[in-house]
CSV table of C-alpha atoms in Angstrom, one decimal:
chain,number,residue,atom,x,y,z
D,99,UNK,CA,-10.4,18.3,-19.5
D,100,UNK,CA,-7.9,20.1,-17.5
D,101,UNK,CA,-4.1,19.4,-17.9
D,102,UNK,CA,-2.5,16.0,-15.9
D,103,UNK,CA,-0.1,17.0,-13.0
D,104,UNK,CA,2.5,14.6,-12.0
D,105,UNK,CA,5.3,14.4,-10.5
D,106,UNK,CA,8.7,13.1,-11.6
D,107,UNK,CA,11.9,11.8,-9.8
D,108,UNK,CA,15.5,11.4,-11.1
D,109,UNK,CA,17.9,9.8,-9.0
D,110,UNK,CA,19.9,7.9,-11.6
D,111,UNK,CA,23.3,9.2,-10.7
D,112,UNK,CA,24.3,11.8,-7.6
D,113,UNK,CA,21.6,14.2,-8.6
D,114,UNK,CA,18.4,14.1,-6.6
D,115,UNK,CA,15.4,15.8,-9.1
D,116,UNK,CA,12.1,16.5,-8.5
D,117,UNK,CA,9.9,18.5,-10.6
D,118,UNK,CA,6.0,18.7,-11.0
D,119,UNK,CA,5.1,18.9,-14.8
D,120,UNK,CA,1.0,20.3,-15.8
D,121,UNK,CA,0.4,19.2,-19.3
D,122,UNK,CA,4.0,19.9,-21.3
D,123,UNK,CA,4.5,23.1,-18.7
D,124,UNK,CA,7.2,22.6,-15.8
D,125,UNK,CA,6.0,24.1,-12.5
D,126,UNK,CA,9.1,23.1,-10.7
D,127,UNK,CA,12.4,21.4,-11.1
D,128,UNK,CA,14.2,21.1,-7.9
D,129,UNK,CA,17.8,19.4,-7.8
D,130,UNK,CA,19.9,18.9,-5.1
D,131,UNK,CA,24.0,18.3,-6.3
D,132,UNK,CA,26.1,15.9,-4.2
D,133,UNK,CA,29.5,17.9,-3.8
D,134,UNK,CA,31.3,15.1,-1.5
D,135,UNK,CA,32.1,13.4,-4.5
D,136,UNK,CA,34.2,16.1,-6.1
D,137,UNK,CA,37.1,15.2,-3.7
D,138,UNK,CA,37.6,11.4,-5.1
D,139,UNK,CA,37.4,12.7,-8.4
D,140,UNK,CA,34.2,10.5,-9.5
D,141,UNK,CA,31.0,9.4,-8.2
D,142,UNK,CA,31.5,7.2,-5.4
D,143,UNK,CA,28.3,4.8,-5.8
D,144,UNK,CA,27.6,4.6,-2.3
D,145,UNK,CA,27.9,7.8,-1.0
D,146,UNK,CA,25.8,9.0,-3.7
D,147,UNK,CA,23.0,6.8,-2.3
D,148,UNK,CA,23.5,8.2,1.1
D,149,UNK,CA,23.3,11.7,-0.2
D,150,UNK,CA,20.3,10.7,-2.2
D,151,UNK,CA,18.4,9.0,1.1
D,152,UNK,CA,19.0,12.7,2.9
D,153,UNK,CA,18.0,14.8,0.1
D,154,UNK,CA,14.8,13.2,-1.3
D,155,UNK,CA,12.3,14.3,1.0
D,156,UNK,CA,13.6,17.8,1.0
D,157,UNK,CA,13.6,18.2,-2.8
D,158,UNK,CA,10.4,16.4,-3.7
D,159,UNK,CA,8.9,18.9,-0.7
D,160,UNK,CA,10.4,22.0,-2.4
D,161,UNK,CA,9.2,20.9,-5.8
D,162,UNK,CA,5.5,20.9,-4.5
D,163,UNK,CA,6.1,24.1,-3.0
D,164,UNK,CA,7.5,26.2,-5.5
D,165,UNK,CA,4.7,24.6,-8.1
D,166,UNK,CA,2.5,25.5,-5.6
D,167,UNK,CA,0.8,22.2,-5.9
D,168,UNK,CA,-0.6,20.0,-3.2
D,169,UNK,CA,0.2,16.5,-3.0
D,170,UNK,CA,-3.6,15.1,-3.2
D,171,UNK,CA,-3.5,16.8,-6.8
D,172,UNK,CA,-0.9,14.8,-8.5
D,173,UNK,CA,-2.7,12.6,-11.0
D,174,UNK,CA,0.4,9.7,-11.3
D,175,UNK,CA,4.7,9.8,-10.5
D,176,UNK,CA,7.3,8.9,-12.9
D,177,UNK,CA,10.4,8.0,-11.6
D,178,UNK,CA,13.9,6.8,-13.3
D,179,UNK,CA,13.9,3.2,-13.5
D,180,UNK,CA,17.3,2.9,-14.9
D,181,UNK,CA,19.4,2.5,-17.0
D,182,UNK,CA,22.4,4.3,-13.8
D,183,UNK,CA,23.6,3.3,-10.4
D,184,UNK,CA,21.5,0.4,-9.1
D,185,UNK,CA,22.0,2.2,-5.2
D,186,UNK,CA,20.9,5.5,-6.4
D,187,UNK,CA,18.2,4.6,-8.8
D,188,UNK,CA,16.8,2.1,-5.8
D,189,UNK,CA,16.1,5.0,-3.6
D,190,UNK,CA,14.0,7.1,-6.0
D,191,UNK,CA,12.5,3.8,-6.8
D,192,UNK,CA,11.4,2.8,-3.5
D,193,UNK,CA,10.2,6.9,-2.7
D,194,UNK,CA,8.6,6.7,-5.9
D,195,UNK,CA,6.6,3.7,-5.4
D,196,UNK,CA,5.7,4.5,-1.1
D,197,UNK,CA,4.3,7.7,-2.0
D,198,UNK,CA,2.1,6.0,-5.1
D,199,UNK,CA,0.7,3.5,-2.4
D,200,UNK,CA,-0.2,6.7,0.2
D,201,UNK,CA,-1.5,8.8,-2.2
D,202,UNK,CA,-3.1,5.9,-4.7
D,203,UNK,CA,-2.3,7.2,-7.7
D,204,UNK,CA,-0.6,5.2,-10.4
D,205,UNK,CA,3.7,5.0,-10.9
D,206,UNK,CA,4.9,5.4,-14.4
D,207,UNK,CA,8.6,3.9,-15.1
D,208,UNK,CA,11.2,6.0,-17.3
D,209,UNK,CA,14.2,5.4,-19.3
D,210,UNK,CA,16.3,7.9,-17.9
D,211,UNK,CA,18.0,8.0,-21.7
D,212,UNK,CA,14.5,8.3,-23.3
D,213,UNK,CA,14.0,11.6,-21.2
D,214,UNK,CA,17.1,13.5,-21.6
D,215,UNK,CA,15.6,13.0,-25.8
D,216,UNK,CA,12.3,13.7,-25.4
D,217,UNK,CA,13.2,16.7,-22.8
D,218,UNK,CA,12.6,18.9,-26.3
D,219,UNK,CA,9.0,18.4,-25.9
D,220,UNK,CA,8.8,20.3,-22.9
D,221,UNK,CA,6.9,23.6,-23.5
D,222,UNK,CA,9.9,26.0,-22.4
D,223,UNK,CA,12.7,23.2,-23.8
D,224,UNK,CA,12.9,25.3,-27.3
D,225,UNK,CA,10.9,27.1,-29.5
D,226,UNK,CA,8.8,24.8,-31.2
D,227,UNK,CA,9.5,21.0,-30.7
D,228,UNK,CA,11.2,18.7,-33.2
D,229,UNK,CA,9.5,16.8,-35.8
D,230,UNK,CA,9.9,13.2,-36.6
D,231,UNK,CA,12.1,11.4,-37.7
D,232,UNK,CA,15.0,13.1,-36.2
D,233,UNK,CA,18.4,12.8,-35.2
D,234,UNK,CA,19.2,13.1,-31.6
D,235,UNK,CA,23.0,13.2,-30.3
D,236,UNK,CA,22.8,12.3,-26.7
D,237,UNK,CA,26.0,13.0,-24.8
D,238,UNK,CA,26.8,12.6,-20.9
D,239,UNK,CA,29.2,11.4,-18.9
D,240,UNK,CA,28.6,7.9,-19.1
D,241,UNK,CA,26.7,7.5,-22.9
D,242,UNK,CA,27.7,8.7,-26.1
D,243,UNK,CA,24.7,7.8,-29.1
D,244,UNK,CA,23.2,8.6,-31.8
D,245,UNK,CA,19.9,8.2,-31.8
D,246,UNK,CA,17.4,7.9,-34.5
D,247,UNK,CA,14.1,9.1,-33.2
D,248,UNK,CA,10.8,8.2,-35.8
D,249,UNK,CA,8.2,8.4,-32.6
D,250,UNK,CA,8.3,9.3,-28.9
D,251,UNK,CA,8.7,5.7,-27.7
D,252,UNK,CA,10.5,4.6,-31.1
D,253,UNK,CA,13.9,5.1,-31.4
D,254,UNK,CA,17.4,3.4,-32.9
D,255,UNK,CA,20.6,3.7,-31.8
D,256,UNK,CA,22.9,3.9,-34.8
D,257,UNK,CA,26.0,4.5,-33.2
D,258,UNK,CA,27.3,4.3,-30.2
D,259,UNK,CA,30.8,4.6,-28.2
D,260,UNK,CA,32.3,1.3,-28.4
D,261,UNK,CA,34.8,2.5,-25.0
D,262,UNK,CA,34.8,6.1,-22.8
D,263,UNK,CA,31.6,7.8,-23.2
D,264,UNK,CA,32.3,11.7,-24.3
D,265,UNK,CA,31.9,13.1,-20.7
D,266,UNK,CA,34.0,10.4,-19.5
D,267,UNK,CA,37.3,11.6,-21.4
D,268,UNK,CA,36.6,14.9,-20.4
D,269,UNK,CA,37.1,13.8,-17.1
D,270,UNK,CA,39.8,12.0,-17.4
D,271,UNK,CA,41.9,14.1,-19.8
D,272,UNK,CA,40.6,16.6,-16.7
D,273,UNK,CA,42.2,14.3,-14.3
D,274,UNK,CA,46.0,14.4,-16.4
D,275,UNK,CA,45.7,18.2,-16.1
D,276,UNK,CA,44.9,18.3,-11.9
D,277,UNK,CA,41.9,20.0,-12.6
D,278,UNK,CA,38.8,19.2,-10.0
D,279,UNK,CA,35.6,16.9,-11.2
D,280,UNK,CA,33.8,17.3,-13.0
D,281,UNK,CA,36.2,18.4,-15.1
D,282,UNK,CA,33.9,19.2,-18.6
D,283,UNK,CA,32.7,22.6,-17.7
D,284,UNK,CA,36.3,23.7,-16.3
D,285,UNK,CA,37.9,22.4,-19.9
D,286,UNK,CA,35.3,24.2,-21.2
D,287,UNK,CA,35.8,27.4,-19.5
D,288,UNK,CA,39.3,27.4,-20.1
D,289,UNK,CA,39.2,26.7,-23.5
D,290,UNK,CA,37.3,30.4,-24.5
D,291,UNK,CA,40.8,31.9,-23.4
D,292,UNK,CA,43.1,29.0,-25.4
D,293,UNK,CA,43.9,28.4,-28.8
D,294,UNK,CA,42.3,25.1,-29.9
D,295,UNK,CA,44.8,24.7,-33.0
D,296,UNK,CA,48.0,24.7,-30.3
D,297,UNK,CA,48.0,20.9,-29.9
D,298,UNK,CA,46.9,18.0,-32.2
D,299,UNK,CA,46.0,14.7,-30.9
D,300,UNK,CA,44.9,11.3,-32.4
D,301,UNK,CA,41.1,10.4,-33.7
D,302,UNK,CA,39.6,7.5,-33.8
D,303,UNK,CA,38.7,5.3,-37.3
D,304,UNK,CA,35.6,3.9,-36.6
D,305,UNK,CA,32.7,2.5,-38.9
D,306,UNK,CA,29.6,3.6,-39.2
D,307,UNK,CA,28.3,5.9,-36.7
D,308,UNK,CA,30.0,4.6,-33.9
D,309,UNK,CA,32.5,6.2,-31.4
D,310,UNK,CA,35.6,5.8,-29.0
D,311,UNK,CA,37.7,8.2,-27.0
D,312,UNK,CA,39.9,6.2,-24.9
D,313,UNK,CA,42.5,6.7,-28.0
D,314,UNK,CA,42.5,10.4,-27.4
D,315,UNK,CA,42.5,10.2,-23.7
D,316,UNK,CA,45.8,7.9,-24.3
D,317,UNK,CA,47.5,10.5,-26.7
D,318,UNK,CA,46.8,13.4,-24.5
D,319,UNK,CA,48.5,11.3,-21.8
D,320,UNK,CA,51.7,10.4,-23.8
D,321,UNK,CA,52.0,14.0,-25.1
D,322,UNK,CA,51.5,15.6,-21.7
D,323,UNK,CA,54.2,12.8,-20.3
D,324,UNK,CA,56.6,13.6,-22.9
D,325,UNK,CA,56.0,17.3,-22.5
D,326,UNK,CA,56.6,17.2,-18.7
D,327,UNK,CA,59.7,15.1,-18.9
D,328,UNK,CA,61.5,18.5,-21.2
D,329,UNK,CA,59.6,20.9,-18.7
D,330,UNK,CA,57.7,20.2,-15.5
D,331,UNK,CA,55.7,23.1,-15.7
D,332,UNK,CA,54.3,22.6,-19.3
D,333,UNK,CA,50.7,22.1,-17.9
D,334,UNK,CA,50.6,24.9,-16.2
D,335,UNK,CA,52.0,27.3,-18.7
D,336,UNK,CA,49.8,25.9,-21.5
D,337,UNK,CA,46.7,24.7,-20.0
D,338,UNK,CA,44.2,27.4,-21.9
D,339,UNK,CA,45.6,25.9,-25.4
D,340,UNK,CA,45.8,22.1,-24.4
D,341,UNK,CA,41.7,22.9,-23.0
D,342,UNK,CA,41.0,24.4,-26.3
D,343,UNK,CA,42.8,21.8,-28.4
D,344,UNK,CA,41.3,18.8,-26.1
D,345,UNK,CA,38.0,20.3,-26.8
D,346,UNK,CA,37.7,20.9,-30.2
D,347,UNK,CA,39.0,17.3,-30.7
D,348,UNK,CA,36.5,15.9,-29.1
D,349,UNK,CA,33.5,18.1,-31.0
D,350,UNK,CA,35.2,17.4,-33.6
D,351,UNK,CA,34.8,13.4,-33.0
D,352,UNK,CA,31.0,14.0,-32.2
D,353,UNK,CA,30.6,16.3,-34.9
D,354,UNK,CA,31.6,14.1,-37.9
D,355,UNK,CA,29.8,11.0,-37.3
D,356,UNK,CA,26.9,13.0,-36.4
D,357,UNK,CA,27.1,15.0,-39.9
D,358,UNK,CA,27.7,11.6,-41.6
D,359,UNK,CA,24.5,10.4,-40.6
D,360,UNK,CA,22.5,13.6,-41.4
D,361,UNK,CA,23.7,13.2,-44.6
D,362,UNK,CA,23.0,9.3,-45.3
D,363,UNK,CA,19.8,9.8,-44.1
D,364,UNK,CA,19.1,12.7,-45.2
D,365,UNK,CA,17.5,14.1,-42.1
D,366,UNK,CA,17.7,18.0,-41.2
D,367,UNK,CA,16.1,18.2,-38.2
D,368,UNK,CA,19.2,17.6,-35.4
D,369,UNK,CA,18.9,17.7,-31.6
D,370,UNK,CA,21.4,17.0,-28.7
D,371,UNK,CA,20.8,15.8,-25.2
D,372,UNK,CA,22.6,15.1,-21.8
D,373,UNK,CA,24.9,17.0,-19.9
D,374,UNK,CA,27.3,17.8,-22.8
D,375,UNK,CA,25.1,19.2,-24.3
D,376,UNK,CA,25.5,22.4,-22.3
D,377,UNK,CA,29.2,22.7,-23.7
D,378,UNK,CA,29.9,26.1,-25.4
D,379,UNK,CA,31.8,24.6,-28.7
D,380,UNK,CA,29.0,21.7,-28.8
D,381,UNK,CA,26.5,24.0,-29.3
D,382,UNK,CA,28.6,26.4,-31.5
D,383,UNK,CA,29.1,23.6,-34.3
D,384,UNK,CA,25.6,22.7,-34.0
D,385,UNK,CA,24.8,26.3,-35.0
D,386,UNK,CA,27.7,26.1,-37.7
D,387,UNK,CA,25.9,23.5,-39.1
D,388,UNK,CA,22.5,25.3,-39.4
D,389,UNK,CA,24.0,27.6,-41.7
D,390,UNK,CA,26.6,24.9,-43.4
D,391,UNK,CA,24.3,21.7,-43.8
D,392,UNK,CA,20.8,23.8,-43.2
D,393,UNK,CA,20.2,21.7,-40.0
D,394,UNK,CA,17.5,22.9,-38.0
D,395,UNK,CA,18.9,22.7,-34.6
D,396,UNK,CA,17.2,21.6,-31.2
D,397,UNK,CA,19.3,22.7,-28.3
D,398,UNK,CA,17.6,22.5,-24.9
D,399,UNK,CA,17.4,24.9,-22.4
D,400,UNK,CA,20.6,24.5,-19.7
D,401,UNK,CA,18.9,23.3,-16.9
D,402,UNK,CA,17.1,20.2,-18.6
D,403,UNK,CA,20.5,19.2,-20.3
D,404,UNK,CA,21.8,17.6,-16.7
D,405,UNK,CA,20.1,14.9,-15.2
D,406,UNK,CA,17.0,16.5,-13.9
D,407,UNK,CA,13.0,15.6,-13.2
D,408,UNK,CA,11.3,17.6,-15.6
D,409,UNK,CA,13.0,15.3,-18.4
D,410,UNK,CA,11.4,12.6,-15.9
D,411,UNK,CA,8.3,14.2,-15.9
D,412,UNK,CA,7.7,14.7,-20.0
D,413,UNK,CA,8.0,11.4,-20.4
D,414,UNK,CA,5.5,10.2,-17.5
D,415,UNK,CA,3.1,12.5,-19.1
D,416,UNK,CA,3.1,11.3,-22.5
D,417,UNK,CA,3.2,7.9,-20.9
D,418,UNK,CA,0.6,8.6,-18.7
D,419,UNK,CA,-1.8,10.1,-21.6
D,420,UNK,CA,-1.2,6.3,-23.1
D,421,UNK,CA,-2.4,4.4,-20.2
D,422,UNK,CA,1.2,3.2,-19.8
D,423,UNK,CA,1.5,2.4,-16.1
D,424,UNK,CA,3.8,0.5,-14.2
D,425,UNK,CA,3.1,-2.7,-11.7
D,426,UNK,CA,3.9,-2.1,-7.8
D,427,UNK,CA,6.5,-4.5,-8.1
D,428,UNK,CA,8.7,-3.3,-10.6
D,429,UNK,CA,11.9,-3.3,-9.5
D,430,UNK,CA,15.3,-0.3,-10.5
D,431,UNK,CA,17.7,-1.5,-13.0
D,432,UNK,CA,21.1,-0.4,-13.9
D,433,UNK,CA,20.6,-1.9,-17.2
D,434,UNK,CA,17.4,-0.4,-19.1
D,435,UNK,CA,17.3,-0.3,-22.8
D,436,UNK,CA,16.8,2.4,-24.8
């Protein structure tokens, strides 16, 4: 029996995917970025849908090309139901489901959180896949969870951010130093030439597994207000060290909660997901912790970290190997969960 090609389609947030997926191997993943939104400093929800109405015919069009696939060979599309923004996702949605009806094949729904965790299982994600149960640390701008994964389609959250998801403070704390959006990979940048002992700021107490980072957001603020008030140019003169210090902060927040539960559950095998992931000092604990706590690690591959269709695409295909389709009628959500 030869191997199932689909195609997927992510357009959860202000990223249009496509990417065509043969068995567990990734022909193409095509993304188009929306950089309008860069000068309001977030994503504005309904330019984002604009951008993704102008962009999905030209991306899903590449992805057959560079797979080298023809559309009357796709055997079923997945698409991102939800959870995201309800314009976005409703474009992919309604592509998703038109092209289904012309070329009669059947329409799988994804949890775009599912897919950024089971975007290890794609052939070229890591070296070998990891095993069940494990823990998963998923990490974007707008969710922060720990996740408990015994199956493909069985998971747990056991902690969660109760406020400002990880990604989301990174911005913001971006946003007190003027620095453009999305601010994460500058901070991150920035912090290889800081010191990240310079400055200390305030963690959260929280039970369990759970998380919040509006605290630090707040005493980064009051500490750069203070600062300022003795000398207005304290940003620019330390903004290497406050990166670095912001940064390990926050991994240091994620890190803890994520070794805690490790520990309590004794489980070794440790993954990470989402468009944190891609962080440098992320990544660098994680590999601290294979040597300190003999984790073995799962990173994925940089460019199925972001929000991107060959994490859409894994999933349709295990789906889509379980008879798991999805009615015509279905409808996006900016609620879906895990």
């Amino acid at each position: 029996m030869s191997a199932s090609i689909i195609l997927g389609i992510e357009s959860s947030c202000d990223d249009t995917s496509a990417a065509i997926i043969s068995g567990s191997k990734i022909l193409s993943n095509i993304a188009a970025n929306q950089e309008i939104h860069n000068e309001y400093g977030g994503v504005v929800p309904e330019l984002a849908s604009r951008a993704h109405q102008q962009n999905i015919i030209p991306v899903v069009e590449k992805a057959f090309s560079k797979a080298n696939i023809q559309q009357n060979e796709i055997c079923a599309i997945g698409f991102t139901r939800g959870p995201g923004l309800l314009g976005s996702l409703l474009v992919g949605t309604s592509f998703a489901k038109s092209l289904a009806m012309s070329l009669d094949v059947p329409l799988i729904e994804v949890n775009h959180l599912q897919a950024h965790i089971l975007a290890h299982f794609i052939d070229d994600a890591n070296p070998s896949p990891p095993t069940f149960p494990f823990l998963c640390l998923t990490v974007s701008g707008g969710h922060t969870m720990i996740v408990l994964v015994k199956d493909y389609f069985e998971m747990e959250i056991i902690g969660k951010t109760i406020d400002d998801a990880a990604g989301e403070a990174f911005d913001k704390i971006g946003k007190i130093f003027d620095l453009d959006y999305p601010a994460g990979p500058i901070i991150d940048k920035l912090a290889k030439e800081g010191n990240p002992d310079a400055f200390q700021f305030n963690k959260p107490r929280m039970e369990n597994y759970d998380y919040s980072f509006s605290g630090i957001k707040t005493s980064v603020l009051y500490f750069i207000q203070k600062e300022v008030r003795k000398n207005p140019n304290f940003i620019k003169e330390n903004l290497n060290d406050l990166c670095a210090s912001v940064q390990r902060s926050i991994i240091e927040i994620l890190m803890n909660k994520l070794e805690k539960a490790s520990v309590d559950l004794n489980i070794k095998d440790v993954a990470i997901a989402g468009g944190v992931s891609a962080n440098s000092a992320l990544r660098k604990a994680m590999e601290m912790n294979q040597e300190k706590l003999g984790w073995n690690i799962f990173i994925p591959k940089f460019e199925y970290t972001t929000d991107n269709a060959a994490m859409i695409a894994i999933v349709a295909k295990l789906k889509y190997e379980r008879g798991e389709f999805t009615d015509i009628r279905t409808t996006a959500t900016a609620k879906y969960d895990l």
